[in-house]
mmCIF file of C-alpha atoms in Angstrom:
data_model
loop_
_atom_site.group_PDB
_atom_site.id
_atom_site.type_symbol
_atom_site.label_atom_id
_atom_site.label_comp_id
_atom_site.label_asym_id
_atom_site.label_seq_id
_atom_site.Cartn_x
_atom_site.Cartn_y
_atom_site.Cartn_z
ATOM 1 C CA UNK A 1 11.808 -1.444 -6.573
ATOM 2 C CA UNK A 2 8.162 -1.306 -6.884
ATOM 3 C CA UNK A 3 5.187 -2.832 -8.755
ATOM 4 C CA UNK A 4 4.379 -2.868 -12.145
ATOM 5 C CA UNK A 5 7.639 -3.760 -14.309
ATOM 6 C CA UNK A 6 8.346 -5.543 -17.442
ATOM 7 C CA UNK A 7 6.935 -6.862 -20.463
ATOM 8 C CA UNK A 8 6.643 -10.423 -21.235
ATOM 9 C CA UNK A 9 3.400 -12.516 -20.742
ATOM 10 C CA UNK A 10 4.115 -15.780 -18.972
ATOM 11 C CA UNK A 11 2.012 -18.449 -17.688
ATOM 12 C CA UNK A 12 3.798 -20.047 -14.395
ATOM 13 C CA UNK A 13 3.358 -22.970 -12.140
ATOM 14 C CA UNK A 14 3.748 -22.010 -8.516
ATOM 15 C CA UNK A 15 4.583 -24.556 -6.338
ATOM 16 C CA UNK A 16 4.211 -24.337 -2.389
ATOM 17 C CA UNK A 17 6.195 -26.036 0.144
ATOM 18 C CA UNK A 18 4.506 -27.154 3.381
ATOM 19 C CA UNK A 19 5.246 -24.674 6.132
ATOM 20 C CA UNK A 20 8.016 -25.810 8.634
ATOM 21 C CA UNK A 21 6.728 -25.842 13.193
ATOM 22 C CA UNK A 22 9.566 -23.611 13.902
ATOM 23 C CA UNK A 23 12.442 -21.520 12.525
ATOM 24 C CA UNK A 24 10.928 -20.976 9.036
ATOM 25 C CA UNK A 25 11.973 -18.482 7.088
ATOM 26 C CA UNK A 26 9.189 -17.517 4.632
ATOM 27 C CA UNK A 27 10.809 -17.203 0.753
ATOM 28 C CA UNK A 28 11.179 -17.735 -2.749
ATOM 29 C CA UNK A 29 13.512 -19.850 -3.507
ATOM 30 C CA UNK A 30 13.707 -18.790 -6.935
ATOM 31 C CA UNK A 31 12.615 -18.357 -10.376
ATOM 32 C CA UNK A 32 13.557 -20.719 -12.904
ATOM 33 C CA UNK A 33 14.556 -18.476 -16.317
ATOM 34 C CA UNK A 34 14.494 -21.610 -18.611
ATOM 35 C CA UNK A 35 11.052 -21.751 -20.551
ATOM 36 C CA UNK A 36 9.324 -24.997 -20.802
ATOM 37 C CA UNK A 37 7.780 -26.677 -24.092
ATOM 38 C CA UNK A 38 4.870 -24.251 -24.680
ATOM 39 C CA UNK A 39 1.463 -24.936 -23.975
ATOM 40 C CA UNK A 40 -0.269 -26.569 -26.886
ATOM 41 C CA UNK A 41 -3.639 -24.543 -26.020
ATOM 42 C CA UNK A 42 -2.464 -21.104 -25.738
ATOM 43 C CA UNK A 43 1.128 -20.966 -27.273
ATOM 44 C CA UNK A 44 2.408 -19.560 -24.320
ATOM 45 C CA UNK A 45 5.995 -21.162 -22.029
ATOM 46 C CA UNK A 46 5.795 -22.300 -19.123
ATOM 47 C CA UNK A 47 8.083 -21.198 -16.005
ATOM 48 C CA UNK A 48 8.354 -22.670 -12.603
ATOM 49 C CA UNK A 49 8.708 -20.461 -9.046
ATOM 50 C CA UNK A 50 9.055 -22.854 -5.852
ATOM 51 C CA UNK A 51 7.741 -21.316 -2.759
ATOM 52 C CA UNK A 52 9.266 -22.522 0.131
ATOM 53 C CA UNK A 53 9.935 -21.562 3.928
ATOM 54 C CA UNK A 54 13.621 -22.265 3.189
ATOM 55 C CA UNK A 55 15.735 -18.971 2.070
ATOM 56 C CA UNK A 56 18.756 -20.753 1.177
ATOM 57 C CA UNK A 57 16.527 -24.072 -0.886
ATOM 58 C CA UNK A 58 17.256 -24.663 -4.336
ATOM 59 C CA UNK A 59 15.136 -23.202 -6.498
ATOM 60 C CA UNK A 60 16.541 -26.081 -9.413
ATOM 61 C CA UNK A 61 15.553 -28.739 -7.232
ATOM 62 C CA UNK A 62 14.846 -31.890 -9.418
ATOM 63 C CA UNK A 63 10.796 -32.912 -9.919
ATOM 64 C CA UNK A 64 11.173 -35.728 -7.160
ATOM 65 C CA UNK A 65 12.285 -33.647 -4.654
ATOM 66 C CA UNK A 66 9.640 -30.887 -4.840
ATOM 67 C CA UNK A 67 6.280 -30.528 -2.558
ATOM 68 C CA UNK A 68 3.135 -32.291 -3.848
ATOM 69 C CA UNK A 69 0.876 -29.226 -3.003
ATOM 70 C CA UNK A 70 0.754 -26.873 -6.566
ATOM 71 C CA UNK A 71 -1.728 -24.869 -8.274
ATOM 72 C CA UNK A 72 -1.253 -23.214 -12.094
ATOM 73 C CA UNK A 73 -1.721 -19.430 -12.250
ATOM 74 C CA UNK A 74 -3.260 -19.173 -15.422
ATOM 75 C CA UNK A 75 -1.636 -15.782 -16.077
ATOM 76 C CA UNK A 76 0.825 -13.987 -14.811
ATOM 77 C CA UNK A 77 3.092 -10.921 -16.754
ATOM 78 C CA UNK A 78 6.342 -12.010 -15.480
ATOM 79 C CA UNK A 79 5.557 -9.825 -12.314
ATOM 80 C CA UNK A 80 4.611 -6.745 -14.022
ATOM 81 C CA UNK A 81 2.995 -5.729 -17.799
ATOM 82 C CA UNK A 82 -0.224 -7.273 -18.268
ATOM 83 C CA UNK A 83 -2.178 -10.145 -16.765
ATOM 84 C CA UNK A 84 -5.375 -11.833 -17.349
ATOM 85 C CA UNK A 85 -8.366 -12.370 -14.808
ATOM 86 C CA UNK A 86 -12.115 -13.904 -14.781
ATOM 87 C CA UNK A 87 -14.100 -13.062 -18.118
ATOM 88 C CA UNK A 88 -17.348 -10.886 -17.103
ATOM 89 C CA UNK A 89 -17.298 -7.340 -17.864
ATOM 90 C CA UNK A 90 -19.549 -5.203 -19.506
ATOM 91 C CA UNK A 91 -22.156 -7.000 -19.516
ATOM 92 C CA UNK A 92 -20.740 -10.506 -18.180
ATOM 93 C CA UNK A 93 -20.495 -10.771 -14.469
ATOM 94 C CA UNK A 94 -17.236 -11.643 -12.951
ATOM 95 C CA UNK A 95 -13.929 -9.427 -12.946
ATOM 96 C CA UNK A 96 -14.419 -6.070 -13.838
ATOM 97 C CA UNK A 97 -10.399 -5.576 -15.944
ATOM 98 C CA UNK A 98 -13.093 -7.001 -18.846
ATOM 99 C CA UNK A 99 -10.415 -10.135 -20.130
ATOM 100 C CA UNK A 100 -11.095 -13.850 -20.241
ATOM 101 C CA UNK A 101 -9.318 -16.603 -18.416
ATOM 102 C CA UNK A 102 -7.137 -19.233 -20.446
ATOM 103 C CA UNK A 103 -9.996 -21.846 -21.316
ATOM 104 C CA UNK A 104 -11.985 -19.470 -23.404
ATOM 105 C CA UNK A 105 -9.285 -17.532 -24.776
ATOM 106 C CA UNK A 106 -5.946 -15.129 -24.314
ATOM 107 C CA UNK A 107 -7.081 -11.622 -23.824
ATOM 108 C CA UNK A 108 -4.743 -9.222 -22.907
ATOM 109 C CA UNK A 109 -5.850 -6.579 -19.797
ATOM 110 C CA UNK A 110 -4.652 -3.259 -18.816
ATOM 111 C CA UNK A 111 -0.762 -2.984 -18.196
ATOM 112 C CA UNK A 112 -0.185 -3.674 -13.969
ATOM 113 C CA UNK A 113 0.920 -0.363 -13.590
ATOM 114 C CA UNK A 114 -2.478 0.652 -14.448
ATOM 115 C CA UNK A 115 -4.363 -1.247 -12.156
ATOM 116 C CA UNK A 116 -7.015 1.029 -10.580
ATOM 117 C CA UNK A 117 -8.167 1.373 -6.700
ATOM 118 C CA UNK A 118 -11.652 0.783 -7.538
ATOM 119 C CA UNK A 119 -10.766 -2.855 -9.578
ATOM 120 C CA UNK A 120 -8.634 -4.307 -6.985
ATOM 121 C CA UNK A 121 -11.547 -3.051 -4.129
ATOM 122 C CA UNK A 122 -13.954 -5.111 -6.670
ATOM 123 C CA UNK A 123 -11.926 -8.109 -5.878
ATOM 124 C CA UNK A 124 -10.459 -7.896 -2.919
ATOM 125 C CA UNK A 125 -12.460 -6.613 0.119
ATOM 126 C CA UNK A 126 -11.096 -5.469 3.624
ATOM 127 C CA UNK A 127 -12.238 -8.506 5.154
ATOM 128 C CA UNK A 128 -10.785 -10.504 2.505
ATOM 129 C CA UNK A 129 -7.269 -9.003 2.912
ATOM 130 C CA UNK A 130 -7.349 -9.753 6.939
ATOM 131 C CA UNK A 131 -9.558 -12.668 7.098
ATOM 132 C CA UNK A 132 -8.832 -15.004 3.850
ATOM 133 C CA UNK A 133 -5.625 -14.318 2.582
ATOM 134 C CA UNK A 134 -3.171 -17.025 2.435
ATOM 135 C CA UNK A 135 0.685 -15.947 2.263
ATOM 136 C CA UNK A 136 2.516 -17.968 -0.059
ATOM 137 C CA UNK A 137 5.727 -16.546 0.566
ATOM 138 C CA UNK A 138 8.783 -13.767 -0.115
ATOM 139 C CA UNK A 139 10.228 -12.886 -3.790
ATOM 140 C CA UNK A 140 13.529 -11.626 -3.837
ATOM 141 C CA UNK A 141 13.336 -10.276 -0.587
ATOM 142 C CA UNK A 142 11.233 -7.663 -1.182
ATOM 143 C CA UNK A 143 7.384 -8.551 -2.379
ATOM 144 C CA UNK A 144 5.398 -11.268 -0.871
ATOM 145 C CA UNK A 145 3.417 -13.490 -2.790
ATOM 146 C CA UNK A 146 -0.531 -13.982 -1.710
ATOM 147 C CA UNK A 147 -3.427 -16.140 -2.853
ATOM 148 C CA UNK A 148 -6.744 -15.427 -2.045
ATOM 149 C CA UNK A 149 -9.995 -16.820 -3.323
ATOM 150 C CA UNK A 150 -8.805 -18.162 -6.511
ATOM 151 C CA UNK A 151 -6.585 -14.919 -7.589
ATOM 152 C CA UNK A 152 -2.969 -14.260 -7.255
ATOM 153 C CA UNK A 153 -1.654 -11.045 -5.633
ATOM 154 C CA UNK A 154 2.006 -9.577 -5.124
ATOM 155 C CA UNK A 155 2.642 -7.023 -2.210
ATOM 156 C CA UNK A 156 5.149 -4.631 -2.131
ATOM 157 C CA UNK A 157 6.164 -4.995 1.596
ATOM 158 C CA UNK A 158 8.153 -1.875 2.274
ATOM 159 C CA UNK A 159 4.495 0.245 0.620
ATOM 160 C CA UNK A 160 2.265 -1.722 2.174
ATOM 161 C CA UNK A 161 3.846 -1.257 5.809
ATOM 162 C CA UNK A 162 4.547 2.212 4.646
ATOM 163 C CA UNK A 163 0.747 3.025 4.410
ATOM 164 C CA UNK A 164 -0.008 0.990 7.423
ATOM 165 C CA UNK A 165 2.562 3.475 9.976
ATOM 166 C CA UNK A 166 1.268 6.369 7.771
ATOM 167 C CA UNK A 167 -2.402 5.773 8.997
ATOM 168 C CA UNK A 168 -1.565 4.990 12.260
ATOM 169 C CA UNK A 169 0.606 8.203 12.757
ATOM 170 C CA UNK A 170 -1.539 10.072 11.370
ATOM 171 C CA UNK A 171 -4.397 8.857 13.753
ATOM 172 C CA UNK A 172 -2.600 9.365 16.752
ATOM 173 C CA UNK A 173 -0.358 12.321 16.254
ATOM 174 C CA UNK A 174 -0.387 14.799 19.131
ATOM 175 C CA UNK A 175 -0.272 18.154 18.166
ATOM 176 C CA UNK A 176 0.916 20.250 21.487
ATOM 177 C CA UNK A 177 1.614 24.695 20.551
ATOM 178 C CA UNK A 178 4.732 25.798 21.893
ATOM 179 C CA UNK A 179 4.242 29.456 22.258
ATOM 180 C CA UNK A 180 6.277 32.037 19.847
ATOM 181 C CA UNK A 181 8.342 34.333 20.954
ATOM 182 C CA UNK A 182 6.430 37.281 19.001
ATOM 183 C CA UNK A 183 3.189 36.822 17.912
ATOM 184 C CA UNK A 184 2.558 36.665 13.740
ATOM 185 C CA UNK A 185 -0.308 38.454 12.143
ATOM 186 C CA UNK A 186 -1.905 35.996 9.483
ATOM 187 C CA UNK A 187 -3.976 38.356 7.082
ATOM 188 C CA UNK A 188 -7.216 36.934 6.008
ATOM 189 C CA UNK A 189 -11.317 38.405 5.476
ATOM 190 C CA UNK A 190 -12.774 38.897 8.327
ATOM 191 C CA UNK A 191 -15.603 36.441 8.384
ATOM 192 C CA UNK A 192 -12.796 33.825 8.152
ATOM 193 C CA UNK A 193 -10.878 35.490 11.438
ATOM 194 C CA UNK A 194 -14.590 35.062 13.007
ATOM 195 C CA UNK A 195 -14.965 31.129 12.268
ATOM 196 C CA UNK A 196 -11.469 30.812 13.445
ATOM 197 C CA UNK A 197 -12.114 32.120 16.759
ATOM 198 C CA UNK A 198 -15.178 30.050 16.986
ATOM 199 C CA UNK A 199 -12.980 26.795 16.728
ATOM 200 C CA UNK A 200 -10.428 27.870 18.565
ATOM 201 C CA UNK A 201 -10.206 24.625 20.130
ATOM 202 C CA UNK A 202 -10.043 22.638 17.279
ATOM 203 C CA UNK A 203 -7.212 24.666 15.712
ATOM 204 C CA UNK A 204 -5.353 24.258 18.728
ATOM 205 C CA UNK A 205 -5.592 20.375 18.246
ATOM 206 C CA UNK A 206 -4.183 20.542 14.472
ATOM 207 C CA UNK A 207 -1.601 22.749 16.603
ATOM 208 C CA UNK A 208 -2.240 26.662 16.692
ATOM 209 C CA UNK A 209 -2.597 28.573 19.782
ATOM 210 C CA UNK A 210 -4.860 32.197 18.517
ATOM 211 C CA UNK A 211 -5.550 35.228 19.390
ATOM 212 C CA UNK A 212 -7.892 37.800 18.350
ATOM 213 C CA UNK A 213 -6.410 40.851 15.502
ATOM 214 C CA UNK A 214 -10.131 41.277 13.754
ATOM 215 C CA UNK A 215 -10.403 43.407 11.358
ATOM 216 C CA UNK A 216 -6.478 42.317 10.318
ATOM 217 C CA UNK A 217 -6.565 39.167 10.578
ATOM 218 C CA UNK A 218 -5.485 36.859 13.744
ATOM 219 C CA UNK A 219 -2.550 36.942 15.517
ATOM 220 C CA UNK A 220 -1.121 32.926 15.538
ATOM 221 C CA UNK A 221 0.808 32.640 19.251
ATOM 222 C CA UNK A 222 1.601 28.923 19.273
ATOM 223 C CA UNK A 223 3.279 26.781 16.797
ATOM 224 C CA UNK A 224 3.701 22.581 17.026
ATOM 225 C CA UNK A 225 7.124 21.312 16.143
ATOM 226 C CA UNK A 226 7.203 18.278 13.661
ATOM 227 C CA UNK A 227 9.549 15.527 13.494
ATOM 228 C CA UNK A 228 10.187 16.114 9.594
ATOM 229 C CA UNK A 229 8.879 19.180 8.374
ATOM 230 C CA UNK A 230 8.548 23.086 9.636
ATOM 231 C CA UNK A 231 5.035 24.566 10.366
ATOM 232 C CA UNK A 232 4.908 28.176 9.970
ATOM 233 C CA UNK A 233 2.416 30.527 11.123
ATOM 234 C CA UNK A 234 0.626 30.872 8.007
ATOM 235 C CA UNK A 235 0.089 27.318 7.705
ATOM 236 C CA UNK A 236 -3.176 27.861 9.650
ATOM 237 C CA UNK A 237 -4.642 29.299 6.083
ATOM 238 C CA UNK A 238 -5.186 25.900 4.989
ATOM 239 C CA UNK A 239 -7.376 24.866 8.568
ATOM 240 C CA UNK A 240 -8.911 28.168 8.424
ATOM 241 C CA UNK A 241 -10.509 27.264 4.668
ATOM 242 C CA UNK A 242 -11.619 24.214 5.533
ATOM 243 C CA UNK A 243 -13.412 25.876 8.610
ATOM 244 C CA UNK A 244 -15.121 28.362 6.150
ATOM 245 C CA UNK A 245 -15.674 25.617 3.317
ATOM 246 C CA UNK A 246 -17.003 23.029 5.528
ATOM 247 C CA UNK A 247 -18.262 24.244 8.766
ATOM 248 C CA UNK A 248 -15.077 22.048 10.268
ATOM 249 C CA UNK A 249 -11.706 20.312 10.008
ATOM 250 C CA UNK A 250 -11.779 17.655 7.849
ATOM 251 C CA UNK A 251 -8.025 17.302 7.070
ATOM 252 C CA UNK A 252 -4.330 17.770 8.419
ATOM 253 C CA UNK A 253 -2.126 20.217 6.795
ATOM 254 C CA UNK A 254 0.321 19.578 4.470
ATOM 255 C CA UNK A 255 3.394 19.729 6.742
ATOM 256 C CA UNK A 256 1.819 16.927 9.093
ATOM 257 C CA UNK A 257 0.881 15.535 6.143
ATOM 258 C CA UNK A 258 4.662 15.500 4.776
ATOM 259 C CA UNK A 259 6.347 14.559 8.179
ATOM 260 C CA UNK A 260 3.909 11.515 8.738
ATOM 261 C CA UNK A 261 4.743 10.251 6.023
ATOM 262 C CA UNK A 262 8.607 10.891 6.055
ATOM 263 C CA UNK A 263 8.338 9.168 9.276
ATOM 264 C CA UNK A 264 6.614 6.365 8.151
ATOM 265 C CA UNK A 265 8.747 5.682 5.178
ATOM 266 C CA UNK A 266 11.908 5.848 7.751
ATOM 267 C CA UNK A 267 10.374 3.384 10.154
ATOM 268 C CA UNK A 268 9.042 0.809 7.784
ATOM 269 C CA UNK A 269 10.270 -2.671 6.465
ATOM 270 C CA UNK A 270 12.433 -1.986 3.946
ATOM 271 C CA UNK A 271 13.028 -3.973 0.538
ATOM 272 C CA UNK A 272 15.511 -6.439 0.370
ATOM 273 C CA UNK A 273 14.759 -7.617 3.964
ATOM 274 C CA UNK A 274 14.073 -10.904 4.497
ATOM 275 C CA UNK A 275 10.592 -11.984 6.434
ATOM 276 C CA UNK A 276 9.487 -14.940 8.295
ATOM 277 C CA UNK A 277 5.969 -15.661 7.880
ATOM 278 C CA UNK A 278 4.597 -13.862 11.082
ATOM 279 C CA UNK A 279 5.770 -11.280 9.879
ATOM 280 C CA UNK A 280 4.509 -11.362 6.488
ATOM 281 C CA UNK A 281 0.921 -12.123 7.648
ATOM 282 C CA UNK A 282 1.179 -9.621 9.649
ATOM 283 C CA UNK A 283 1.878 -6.938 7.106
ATOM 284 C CA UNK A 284 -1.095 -8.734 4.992
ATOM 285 C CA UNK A 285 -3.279 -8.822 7.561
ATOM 286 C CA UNK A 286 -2.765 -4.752 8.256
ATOM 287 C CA UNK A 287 -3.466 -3.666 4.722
ATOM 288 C CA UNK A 288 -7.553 -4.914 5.660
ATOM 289 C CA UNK A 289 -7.065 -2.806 8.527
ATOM 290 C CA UNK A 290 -6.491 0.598 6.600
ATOM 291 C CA UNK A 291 -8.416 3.444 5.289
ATOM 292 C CA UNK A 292 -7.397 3.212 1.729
ATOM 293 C CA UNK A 293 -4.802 0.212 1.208
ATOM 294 C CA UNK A 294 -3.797 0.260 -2.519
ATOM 295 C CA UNK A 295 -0.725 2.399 -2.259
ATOM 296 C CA UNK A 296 1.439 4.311 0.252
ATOM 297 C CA UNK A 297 1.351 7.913 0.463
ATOM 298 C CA UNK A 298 4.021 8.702 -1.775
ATOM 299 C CA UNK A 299 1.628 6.693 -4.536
ATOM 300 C CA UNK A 300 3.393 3.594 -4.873
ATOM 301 C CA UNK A 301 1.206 0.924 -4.621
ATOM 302 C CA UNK A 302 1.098 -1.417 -2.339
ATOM 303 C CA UNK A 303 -0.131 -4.853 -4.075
ATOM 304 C CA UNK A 304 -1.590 -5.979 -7.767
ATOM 305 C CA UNK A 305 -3.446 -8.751 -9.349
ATOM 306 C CA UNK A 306 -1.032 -11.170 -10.892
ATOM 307 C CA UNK A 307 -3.583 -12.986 -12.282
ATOM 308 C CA UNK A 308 -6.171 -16.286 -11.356
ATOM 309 C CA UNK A 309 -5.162 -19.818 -9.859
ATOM 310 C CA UNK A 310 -6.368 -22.935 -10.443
ATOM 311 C CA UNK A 311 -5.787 -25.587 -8.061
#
């Protein structure tokens, strides 16, 4: 499971069935394994994956029988090692993975797996991902296939709804102290007890109830229980830091950190289940709605540049 697999550099035709008015089931039919004559220009086979809203369709189907509607990715690794995009970099306008499209010349870019946040922000806004993506379809029930303006992406749909609960959880979480039954005495300087006090609020909000034990520190009275993890009293160090550091909270700690995204994992679409295309757009369509969408909070990521389309 996962993006960013394999080795082999393959140029391949996708072709796109119409969608059906009702019942569809958005999927890849298949892939076809059997290479093509090879392209005369750049030496490289040719492969054929039919996109169609029908699960069960074959993906040999003979040439008569397919949709009219294609468009020729000019690159793609086979899913995973290395891909080409627009020619531009360093100096050239364009892409910025600095490797030329299949007109000018094969130029082999850094390996999927490498793919950085910043390049894929460079070429696919926000407003792109919710506004002007067009779903093409599911591959093998676990990535779904996307085109949008003029470049190829695949999206891991178990990450990418992943990320999409993680933010949300994280954004709403309500953090309510149920008292302790003794009192714990977290050590720390002074100073740091003082700033403490002063957001006293605030800390009960990330879910610590306080009370004052200057010069020894503070006495924590309240704890929040977590779905998937264990806060313990001297958890409050890492809020405390922050409060010194940065005048103010600017982060959960690591246990709500841990159980939101436990949580998340738990609750999300899972490979190997089969989506209509509501729901795929739907898990497109959230990814422009995030904070950071390029991988889930475990780090896998979420979607990657197969390569450019023609149509």
């Amino acid at each position: 499971g996962g993006l960013g697999r394999g080795s082999d550099t393959l140029a391949i035709t996708l072709i796109a069935a119409p969608t059906r008015q009702s019942g569809s089931v958005g999927g890849v039919a298949g892939v076809k394994r059997e290479r093509s004559d090879e392209d005369p220009q750049n030496n490289e086979a040719i492969e054929t994956v039919v996109i169609t809203d029908e699960v069960s369709a074959d993906p040999y189907l003979p040439e008569s029988s397919r949709p009219s509607s294609a468009f020729t990715v000019t690159s793609i690794a086979d899913f995973s090692a290395s891909f080409e995009a627009d020619s531009g970099v360093d100096g050239g306008g364009g892409a910025c993975c600095g490797c030329t499209d299949s007109t000018s010349g094969i130029s082999k870019a850094e390996p999927i797996q490498d793919q950085k946040d910043e390049m894929l922000g460079s070429l696919l806004t926000k407003t792109a991902l919710s506004h002007h993506t067009e779903v093409l379809g599911q591959f093998n029930d676990g990535f779904i296939m996307c085109k949008c303006e003029g470049r190829l992406f695949i999206v891991d749909q178990h990450a990418a709804d992943e990320k999409y609960n993680f933010e949300r959880l994280m954004r709403d979480i309500k953090l309510t102290p149920q008292p302790l039954v003794q009192p714990v005495l977290v050590p720390m300087e002074e100073a740091e007890a003082s700033k403490a006090l002063e957001h006293a609020d605030d800390l009960k909000k990330h879910g610590f109830t306080i009370k004052d034990a200057r010069p020894n520190g503070l006495l924590v009275t309240g704890l929040a229980p977590l779905q998937y993890d264990v806060v313990t009293p001297h958890d409050i160090l890492e809020l405390t830091q922050q409060l010194v550091n940065y005048g103010s909270i600017v982060k959960r700690i690591k246990a709500v950190w841990h159980s939101c995204a436990t949580k998340a994992c738990r609750t999300s679409i899972m490979i190997g289940r089969t989506l209509d295309r509501p729901t795929m757009e739907r898990v497109v369509k959230h990814l422009g709605e995030l904070e950071n969408p390029w991988s889930c909070p475990h780090g896998r990521p979420t979607l990657r540049l197969l390569g450019k389309v023609e149509d």
